[in-house]
């Protein structure tokens, strides 16, 4: 009866993808295959009037914080006789605290656990604070209840996310809020792996690092988006960290958490980036040897501080720099994966390889879902969702090959 399109309005490519999805669903409505079309999310928050004008098939336009009202809105809509589009974006909204009744779109053994909404940083390239507002933590009680609920239903891997995970609890006046939350989550039966994403480097402190080191349920993994490493570029991006601070943070992580996997992201072609700035970034990556990186070319996004910058870098240069940086990282990945051959490591079994139906795949605790490579498992009758010891027998640039063994080495 109802089609709901949850949109993204972060960068130009995601806007286009969202609009294409709305148009596709609008066509289904025109064909009589649904009664109502609802659009929500970041794109509707930014461009609600424009979307309603251009796509009249939309019945209801909701903003990012109006999901709790959806059921009531649809109920009221059914009682109305006239069939006109309604823009709800500027109506009162409430922060959504509970996600327990959601249907998992991830495999039954894995779930994302959202800690908060919005972002209080002022990065020059980012529109998120304008769309989603300042950072607001969910209550510890709601997060713990959600984790307990899904753990009871077989979820053993939780990926902790928000726009700025390390800010968790600051607005609730919690001291070391993320550490407090992790301690509570670690007590839940059934949870085996917890992985931290979107950790702002400035707010990674010794208490958090020491807890990662001491709690076996917290994966030796940290996703720490850096965006750049040259101090001039960091200032241009309005980031709070410095190269010296980043180096100190990485050193402490690697000293206190031996074997920790570090993931980061970088932007190439940000306004004002010279070849000297890029070479500095390239050498930094060669030296530090991150475990995983993502590289994005700069998007000149309307509404951001950087949109007013004049010294734009041609896109072809940004793309070339991205490709060169990824090529360097590919060599690093190849070396790191080769070093794992011969080791016995715990692997979370995921199921049949989508490309090779006769192979089974899994992941290490140091491999996040979808983005960090996988473990290709030789002949095995292992059960999906189980964490089992595997001997690493081979490697490629991004993936590992393994076979099951009886137990972990003592």
CSV table of C-alpha atoms in Angstrom, one decimal, residues 90-334:
chain,number,residue,atom,x,y,z
A,90,UNK,CA,8.7,22.0,9.1
A,91,UNK,CA,6.2,20.4,11.5
A,92,UNK,CA,7.3,19.6,15.1
A,93,UNK,CA,9.7,16.6,15.2
A,94,UNK,CA,10.9,14.4,17.9
A,95,UNK,CA,14.2,12.6,18.4
A,96,UNK,CA,13.7,8.9,17.8
A,97,UNK,CA,15.1,6.9,20.8
A,98,UNK,CA,14.0,3.3,20.2
A,99,UNK,CA,15.0,1.1,17.3
A,100,UNK,CA,14.0,-2.2,18.9
A,101,UNK,CA,11.1,-2.9,16.6
A,102,UNK,CA,13.1,-2.4,13.4
A,103,UNK,CA,13.6,-5.2,10.9
A,104,UNK,CA,17.2,-6.1,10.5
A,105,UNK,CA,18.5,-5.6,7.0
A,106,UNK,CA,21.8,-7.1,7.9
A,107,UNK,CA,22.5,-10.9,8.4
A,108,UNK,CA,20.9,-12.3,11.5
A,109,UNK,CA,24.2,-12.4,13.4
A,110,UNK,CA,25.2,-8.8,12.8
A,111,UNK,CA,23.6,-5.4,13.5
A,112,UNK,CA,24.5,-1.7,13.5
A,113,UNK,CA,23.9,0.1,16.8
A,114,UNK,CA,23.2,3.8,16.4
A,115,UNK,CA,24.5,5.8,19.4
A,116,UNK,CA,23.4,9.3,18.4
A,117,UNK,CA,22.2,11.8,15.8
A,118,UNK,CA,23.7,14.9,14.3
A,119,UNK,CA,27.2,16.4,14.5
A,120,UNK,CA,28.6,19.3,16.4
A,121,UNK,CA,31.8,19.6,14.4
A,122,UNK,CA,32.2,22.3,11.8
A,123,UNK,CA,34.1,20.6,9.0
A,124,UNK,CA,34.3,22.9,5.9
A,125,UNK,CA,33.3,20.1,3.5
A,126,UNK,CA,30.3,18.7,5.4
A,127,UNK,CA,26.6,19.6,5.3
A,128,UNK,CA,25.5,17.1,7.9
A,129,UNK,CA,25.2,19.6,10.9
A,130,UNK,CA,22.9,21.8,8.8
A,131,UNK,CA,20.7,18.8,7.9
A,132,UNK,CA,20.7,16.8,11.1
A,133,UNK,CA,21.6,19.4,13.7
A,134,UNK,CA,23.9,19.2,16.7
A,135,UNK,CA,25.0,15.9,18.1
A,136,UNK,CA,22.4,14.3,20.4
A,137,UNK,CA,23.2,11.1,22.3
A,138,UNK,CA,20.6,8.4,22.7
A,139,UNK,CA,20.1,7.5,26.3
A,140,UNK,CA,22.3,4.6,27.5
A,141,UNK,CA,19.1,2.8,28.6
A,142,UNK,CA,17.7,2.8,25.1
A,143,UNK,CA,20.9,1.6,23.5
A,144,UNK,CA,21.4,-1.2,26.0
A,145,UNK,CA,17.8,-2.3,25.7
A,146,UNK,CA,18.2,-2.5,21.9
A,147,UNK,CA,21.5,-4.5,22.2
A,148,UNK,CA,20.0,-6.9,24.7
A,149,UNK,CA,17.0,-7.4,22.4
A,150,UNK,CA,19.0,-8.3,19.3
A,151,UNK,CA,21.6,-10.3,21.3
A,152,UNK,CA,18.7,-12.5,22.6
A,153,UNK,CA,17.7,-13.0,18.9
A,154,UNK,CA,21.1,-14.2,17.8
A,155,UNK,CA,23.1,-11.0,17.0
A,156,UNK,CA,26.7,-11.4,18.2
A,157,UNK,CA,28.4,-8.6,16.2
A,158,UNK,CA,27.5,-5.0,16.8
A,159,UNK,CA,28.9,-2.2,14.7
A,160,UNK,CA,28.6,1.1,16.8
A,161,UNK,CA,27.9,4.1,14.6
A,162,UNK,CA,26.9,7.8,14.7
A,163,UNK,CA,28.1,10.9,12.9
A,164,UNK,CA,30.7,11.3,15.7
A,165,UNK,CA,30.9,8.2,17.9
A,166,UNK,CA,33.5,9.5,20.3
A,167,UNK,CA,31.2,12.4,21.3
A,168,UNK,CA,28.8,10.0,22.8
A,169,UNK,CA,27.5,11.2,26.2
A,170,UNK,CA,29.0,14.7,26.1
A,171,UNK,CA,25.6,16.3,25.8
A,172,UNK,CA,24.3,14.0,28.6
A,173,UNK,CA,27.2,15.2,30.9
A,174,UNK,CA,28.6,11.8,31.1
A,175,UNK,CA,32.4,11.5,31.8
A,176,UNK,CA,33.9,9.2,29.2
A,177,UNK,CA,30.5,8.4,28.0
A,178,UNK,CA,31.6,6.0,25.2
A,179,UNK,CA,33.7,4.0,27.7
A,180,UNK,CA,30.8,3.8,30.2
A,181,UNK,CA,28.5,2.6,27.4
A,182,UNK,CA,30.9,0.0,26.2
A,183,UNK,CA,31.3,-1.3,29.7
A,184,UNK,CA,27.5,-1.8,30.0
A,185,UNK,CA,27.3,-3.4,26.6
A,186,UNK,CA,30.2,-5.8,27.4
A,187,UNK,CA,28.1,-7.3,30.2
A,188,UNK,CA,25.4,-8.5,27.7
A,189,UNK,CA,25.3,-12.2,27.1
A,190,UNK,CA,25.6,-13.2,23.5
A,191,UNK,CA,27.6,-10.2,22.3
A,192,UNK,CA,31.0,-11.3,21.1
A,193,UNK,CA,32.3,-8.5,18.8
A,194,UNK,CA,31.8,-4.7,19.1
A,195,UNK,CA,33.4,-2.5,16.5
A,196,UNK,CA,33.8,1.3,16.6
A,197,UNK,CA,33.1,3.5,13.6
A,198,UNK,CA,33.4,7.3,12.9
A,199,UNK,CA,35.7,8.1,15.8
A,200,UNK,CA,36.7,11.8,15.6
A,201,UNK,CA,40.5,11.7,16.2
A,202,UNK,CA,40.6,14.7,18.7
A,203,UNK,CA,38.3,12.9,21.1
A,204,UNK,CA,40.0,9.5,21.2
A,205,UNK,CA,41.5,9.6,24.7
A,206,UNK,CA,43.6,7.2,26.9
A,207,UNK,CA,40.6,5.9,28.7
A,208,UNK,CA,39.0,4.7,25.5
A,209,UNK,CA,42.2,3.2,24.2
A,210,UNK,CA,42.8,1.4,27.4
A,211,UNK,CA,39.3,-0.1,27.4
A,212,UNK,CA,39.7,-1.3,23.9
A,213,UNK,CA,42.9,-3.0,25.0
A,214,UNK,CA,41.3,-4.6,28.1
A,215,UNK,CA,37.9,-5.8,26.9
A,216,UNK,CA,37.9,-8.8,24.6
A,217,UNK,CA,34.4,-8.1,23.3
A,218,UNK,CA,35.6,-4.7,21.8
A,219,UNK,CA,37.3,-5.5,18.5
A,220,UNK,CA,40.9,-4.3,18.0
A,221,UNK,CA,39.6,-2.0,15.3
A,222,UNK,CA,39.1,1.8,15.1
A,223,UNK,CA,37.6,3.7,12.2
A,224,UNK,CA,39.1,7.2,12.5
A,225,UNK,CA,38.4,9.5,9.5
A,226,UNK,CA,41.3,11.9,9.1
A,227,UNK,CA,40.5,13.5,5.8
A,228,UNK,CA,44.1,14.9,5.4
A,229,UNK,CA,47.4,15.0,7.3
A,230,UNK,CA,49.0,18.3,6.2
A,231,UNK,CA,48.3,21.0,8.9
A,232,UNK,CA,47.5,23.7,6.3
A,233,UNK,CA,44.8,21.4,4.7
A,234,UNK,CA,43.4,20.4,8.1
A,235,UNK,CA,43.0,24.1,9.0
A,236,UNK,CA,41.3,24.8,5.6
A,237,UNK,CA,39.0,21.9,6.3
A,238,UNK,CA,38.3,23.3,9.8
A,239,UNK,CA,39.3,20.1,11.4
A,240,UNK,CA,40.4,20.2,15.1
A,241,UNK,CA,43.3,17.9,14.9
A,242,UNK,CA,47.0,18.5,13.8
A,243,UNK,CA,49.5,16.1,12.3
A,244,UNK,CA,51.3,16.0,15.6
A,245,UNK,CA,48.2,15.1,17.4
A,246,UNK,CA,47.2,12.4,14.9
A,247,UNK,CA,50.6,10.8,15.1
A,248,UNK,CA,50.4,10.8,18.9
A,249,UNK,CA,47.0,9.2,18.8
A,250,UNK,CA,48.1,6.5,16.4
A,251,UNK,CA,51.2,5.8,18.5
A,252,UNK,CA,49.2,5.3,21.6
A,253,UNK,CA,46.7,3.1,19.9
A,254,UNK,CA,49.3,0.8,18.5
A,255,UNK,CA,51.4,0.7,21.7
A,256,UNK,CA,48.4,-0.1,24.0
A,257,UNK,CA,46.4,-2.2,21.5
A,258,UNK,CA,48.9,-4.4,19.7
A,259,UNK,CA,47.6,-5.5,16.3
A,260,UNK,CA,44.8,-3.0,16.2
A,261,UNK,CA,43.4,-2.4,12.7
A,262,UNK,CA,43.1,1.2,11.8
A,263,UNK,CA,40.7,2.4,9.1
A,264,UNK,CA,40.6,6.0,7.9
A,265,UNK,CA,39.3,8.1,5.0
A,266,UNK,CA,40.9,10.9,3.1
A,267,UNK,CA,39.7,13.6,0.7
A,268,UNK,CA,41.7,14.5,-2.4
A,269,UNK,CA,41.3,17.7,-4.4
A,270,UNK,CA,40.0,19.8,-1.5
A,271,UNK,CA,40.2,23.5,-2.5
A,272,UNK,CA,43.7,24.7,-2.1
A,273,UNK,CA,45.4,21.3,-2.1
A,274,UNK,CA,48.7,21.6,-3.9
A,275,UNK,CA,50.9,18.8,-5.1
A,276,UNK,CA,53.1,19.4,-2.1
A,277,UNK,CA,50.2,18.9,0.3
A,278,UNK,CA,49.2,15.7,-1.6
A,279,UNK,CA,52.8,14.3,-1.5
A,280,UNK,CA,52.8,15.0,2.2
A,281,UNK,CA,49.6,12.9,2.6
A,282,UNK,CA,51.0,10.2,0.3
A,283,UNK,CA,54.2,9.8,2.4
A,284,UNK,CA,52.2,9.8,5.6
A,285,UNK,CA,50.1,6.9,4.4
A,286,UNK,CA,53.3,5.0,3.3
A,287,UNK,CA,54.8,5.6,6.7
A,288,UNK,CA,51.8,4.8,8.9
A,289,UNK,CA,50.6,1.8,6.9
A,290,UNK,CA,46.9,1.9,7.7
A,291,UNK,CA,45.0,-1.4,7.6
A,292,UNK,CA,42.1,0.0,5.5
A,293,UNK,CA,41.5,3.4,3.9
A,294,UNK,CA,38.7,4.9,1.8
A,295,UNK,CA,39.6,7.9,-0.5
A,296,UNK,CA,37.0,10.3,-1.9
A,297,UNK,CA,37.4,13.2,-4.3
A,298,UNK,CA,36.2,16.5,-3.0
A,299,UNK,CA,32.5,17.4,-3.8
A,300,UNK,CA,31.8,21.1,-4.1
A,301,UNK,CA,28.7,20.9,-1.9
A,302,UNK,CA,26.3,23.9,-1.7
A,303,UNK,CA,25.7,25.1,1.8
A,304,UNK,CA,29.1,24.1,3.1
A,305,UNK,CA,31.9,26.5,4.2
A,306,UNK,CA,34.1,25.2,1.4
A,307,UNK,CA,31.5,26.0,-1.2
A,308,UNK,CA,32.7,29.6,-0.9
A,309,UNK,CA,36.4,28.7,-1.5
A,310,UNK,CA,37.7,29.9,-4.8
A,311,UNK,CA,40.9,27.8,-5.3
A,312,UNK,CA,39.2,24.7,-6.7
A,313,UNK,CA,41.3,21.7,-7.8
A,314,UNK,CA,40.4,20.3,-11.2
A,315,UNK,CA,38.4,17.1,-10.9
A,316,UNK,CA,40.8,15.1,-13.1
A,317,UNK,CA,43.7,16.0,-10.7
A,318,UNK,CA,41.6,15.0,-7.7
A,319,UNK,CA,40.8,11.7,-9.3
A,320,UNK,CA,44.4,11.1,-10.2
A,321,UNK,CA,45.5,11.7,-6.6
A,322,UNK,CA,42.8,9.4,-5.3
A,323,UNK,CA,43.9,6.6,-7.6
A,324,UNK,CA,47.6,7.1,-6.7
A,325,UNK,CA,46.7,7.0,-3.0
A,326,UNK,CA,44.6,3.9,-3.4
A,327,UNK,CA,47.5,2.2,-5.3
A,328,UNK,CA,49.9,2.9,-2.4
A,329,UNK,CA,47.3,1.4,0.0
A,330,UNK,CA,46.9,-1.6,-2.2
A,331,UNK,CA,50.6,-2.4,-1.8
A,332,UNK,CA,50.3,-1.9,2.0
A,333,UNK,CA,47.3,-4.3,2.1
A,334,UNK,CA,49.1,-6.9,0.1
